[in-house]
Amino acid sequence: DTGVSQDPRHKITKRGQNVTFRCDPISEHNRLYWYRQTLGQGPEFLTYFQNEAQLEKSRLLSDRFSAERPKGSFSTLEIQRTEQGDSAMYLCASNIRTGRDEQYFGPGTRLTVT
Amino acid sequence: EDQVTQSPEALRLQEGESSSLNCSYTVSGLRGLFWYRQDPGKGPEFLFTLYSAGEEKEKERLKATLTKKESFLHITAPKPEDSATYLCAVLKGSARQLTFGSGTQLTVLP
């Protein structure tokens, strides 16, 4: 059983540029989550998909952020017009709708905005 | 407002020196409490889920317990490879997202 994978692992971009991250969940997991983590803090929820439907978005997810999960498989998170405050680790997690609530995390994408 | 508070923020132990990490929560309608381990530059790794007060889970040198107000992660005879940040998270009501504490950074010295 391969785990959650994320690509790229690291991204350095200049302020104002757009970036896109990809997450491939564990196969057969129908729920997918995006979190953001800054240094010294725990992950903060951004958004959640069940299959291809985006069911919940955090107030943290400004209109510069958009997430998709076409066909209910992999997901992408795009940040437009990046700001220095967007620098963080972006984590993806997945789980399956069987009554087990634990979420399995990927290795994360470290974004640095210069 | 829901809160998850972990203490201490950092803990240094000698190899073999047992201790406990605390996670206190004020959450209405707690459905589950989770412990994760996170190594530097990596994603959190799932350790335990606890659903009701009095429940205990064990894995190697780790044991997690749950009361109505807090959870403890007991580390017995730790080894240097146990060094990591330990995160506590809660799931409430019908929500699907986890709410995390800030973590305890554990260092075990040889």
XYZ file of C-alpha atoms in Angstrom:
224
model
C 0.000 0.000 0.000
C 1.786 3.130 -1.183
C 1.301 6.196 0.946
C 0.162 9.700 0.097
C 2.540 11.389 -2.333
C 3.015 15.089 -3.009
C 4.826 16.945 -5.742
C 6.977 18.987 -5.725
C 8.617 18.522 -2.350
C 10.099 22.009 -2.440
C 9.115 25.128 -4.356
C 10.795 28.526 -4.346
C 8.920 31.284 -6.109
C 8.946 35.038 -6.354
C 6.177 37.132 -4.875
C 3.339 37.562 -7.316
C 3.887 34.298 -9.173
C 1.354 31.463 -9.303
C 2.193 28.002 -7.984
C 0.431 24.640 -8.176
C 0.931 21.607 -5.975
C -0.232 18.062 -6.575
C -1.356 15.370 -4.149
C -1.947 11.693 -4.905
C -3.872 10.052 -2.050
C -3.730 6.428 -0.984
C -5.642 4.454 -3.587
C -9.258 3.722 -2.588
C -9.253 6.657 -0.139
C -12.215 8.797 -1.109
C -11.559 11.685 1.293
C -8.730 14.139 0.728
C -7.637 17.083 2.873
C -5.262 20.010 2.493
C -3.544 21.586 5.518
C -0.956 24.323 5.937
C 1.767 24.252 8.580
C 4.090 27.060 9.610
C 7.197 26.674 11.743
C 6.462 25.730 15.338
C 2.737 25.274 14.748
C 0.467 22.341 14.119
C -1.188 21.869 10.711
C -4.198 24.111 9.981
C -7.085 22.876 7.878
C -7.601 24.438 4.458
C -10.098 22.335 2.536
C -11.659 18.877 2.196
C -12.914 16.727 -0.682
C -15.096 13.685 -0.687
C -14.571 12.060 -4.055
C -14.597 14.989 -6.503
C -16.793 17.275 -4.385
C -15.176 20.041 -2.362
C -17.307 19.932 0.778
C -15.622 22.373 3.117
C -13.252 25.333 2.949
C -11.550 27.134 5.816
C -11.623 30.887 6.291
C -7.842 30.609 5.773
C -8.495 29.758 2.125
C -8.552 33.211 0.567
C -9.772 33.804 -2.976
C -6.163 33.466 -4.169
C -6.311 29.779 -3.286
C -8.164 27.184 -5.329
C -8.249 23.415 -5.044
C -9.593 20.758 -7.353
C -9.960 17.019 -7.369
C -11.061 15.990 -10.848
C -12.496 12.476 -11.100
C -12.004 12.004 -7.368
C -8.395 10.877 -7.684
C -5.429 13.259 -7.363
C -5.884 16.826 -6.178
C -4.215 20.138 -7.000
C -3.856 23.239 -4.860
C -3.121 26.475 -6.699
C -2.031 29.732 -5.117
C -2.294 32.805 -7.309
C -0.280 36.014 -6.817
C 1.786 34.496 -4.018
C 2.689 36.598 -0.986
C 5.503 36.124 1.512
C 2.939 35.107 4.105
C 2.114 32.069 1.957
C 5.497 30.541 2.813
C 4.697 27.332 4.678
C 4.549 23.554 4.402
C 1.457 22.426 2.493
C 0.304 19.004 3.608
C -2.137 16.640 1.978
C -3.913 13.835 3.846
C -6.424 11.161 2.938
C -8.716 8.630 4.537
C -11.582 6.345 3.661
C -15.211 6.514 4.625
C -15.380 3.354 6.752
C -15.701 4.729 10.264
C -11.957 5.025 10.757
C -11.243 8.702 11.268
C -7.450 8.825 11.238
C -5.932 10.735 8.360
C -2.718 9.706 6.610
C -0.415 12.508 5.597
C 1.937 12.952 2.698
C 5.484 14.347 2.999
C 4.357 17.888 2.234
C 5.412 20.611 -0.194
C 7.637 23.292 1.305
C 6.845 26.670 -0.317
C 9.205 29.605 0.005
C 8.068 32.949 -1.419
C 10.913 35.442 -1.900
C -13.832 28.542 21.075
C -12.323 25.097 20.594
C -8.759 24.846 21.826
C -6.062 22.197 21.851
C -3.066 22.968 24.057
C 0.047 20.838 24.305
C 2.658 20.997 27.036
C 5.515 21.254 27.428
C 6.523 22.969 24.181
C 9.884 21.217 24.334
C 11.233 18.351 26.402
C 14.761 16.995 26.676
C 15.227 13.545 28.182
C 18.144 11.267 28.766
C 17.887 7.888 27.094
C 15.849 5.647 29.381
C 14.244 8.539 31.294
C 10.475 8.034 31.103
C 8.092 11.005 30.902
C 4.673 12.156 29.711
C 3.422 14.695 27.190
C 0.123 16.461 27.802
C -2.673 17.476 25.440
C -5.546 19.398 27.010
C -8.631 20.256 24.993
C -11.782 22.315 25.238
C -13.947 20.967 22.465
C -17.674 20.497 22.437
C -18.762 17.160 21.073
C -15.381 15.433 20.914
C -15.539 12.501 18.527
C -11.919 11.420 18.635
C -8.417 12.412 19.735
C -5.371 11.582 17.656
C -1.636 11.457 18.266
C 0.875 11.936 15.463
C 4.659 11.942 15.289
C 6.404 14.401 12.962
C 10.071 14.304 12.008
C 11.733 17.479 10.669
C 10.760 18.228 7.072
C 8.247 15.368 6.907
C 4.508 14.952 7.185
C 2.842 13.778 10.417
C 2.831 10.021 10.984
C -0.286 8.548 12.594
C 0.206 6.889 15.992
C -3.084 6.475 17.905
C -6.793 7.238 17.930
C -8.693 7.487 21.230
C -12.471 7.748 21.275
C -13.667 7.640 24.868
C -12.478 8.570 28.364
C -10.580 5.740 29.982
C -9.347 4.342 26.682
C -5.661 3.438 26.355
C -3.562 2.481 23.331
C 0.016 1.186 23.282
C 2.716 0.865 20.656
C 6.259 -0.099 21.566
C 7.478 2.501 24.115
C 4.429 4.744 23.701
C 1.120 4.651 25.537
C -1.709 7.114 24.997
C -4.516 7.706 27.485
C -7.645 9.854 27.414
C -9.759 11.616 30.043
C -12.665 14.008 29.565
C -10.317 17.001 29.541
C -6.916 15.799 28.408
C -4.782 13.108 26.891
C -1.332 11.931 27.847
C 1.343 10.341 25.740
C 3.573 8.323 28.044
C 7.036 7.457 26.798
C 8.734 4.602 28.639
C 12.527 4.218 28.478
C 12.858 6.434 25.395
C 15.614 6.023 22.832
C 17.255 8.719 20.673
C 15.177 7.564 17.699
C 12.050 8.674 19.578
C 13.198 12.279 19.110
C 10.513 14.083 17.093
C 7.642 16.516 17.462
C 4.513 14.871 18.831
C 1.231 16.409 17.718
C -2.190 16.000 19.252
C -5.363 16.605 17.206
C -9.099 16.451 17.843
C -12.120 15.665 15.689
C -15.434 17.084 16.805
C -19.066 16.546 16.005
C -19.798 16.046 12.349
C -16.657 17.885 11.218
C -14.151 16.056 9.055
C -11.096 18.218 9.634
C -8.606 17.742 12.459
C -7.750 20.595 14.832
C -4.135 20.327 15.949
C -2.177 21.562 18.921
C 1.220 23.184 18.432
C 3.116 20.053 19.376
C 5.793 18.997 21.856
C 9.328 18.803 20.506
C 10.975 15.818 22.195
C 14.735 15.343 22.230
C 16.178 12.136 23.680
C 19.877 12.349 24.399
C 22.076 9.244 24.247
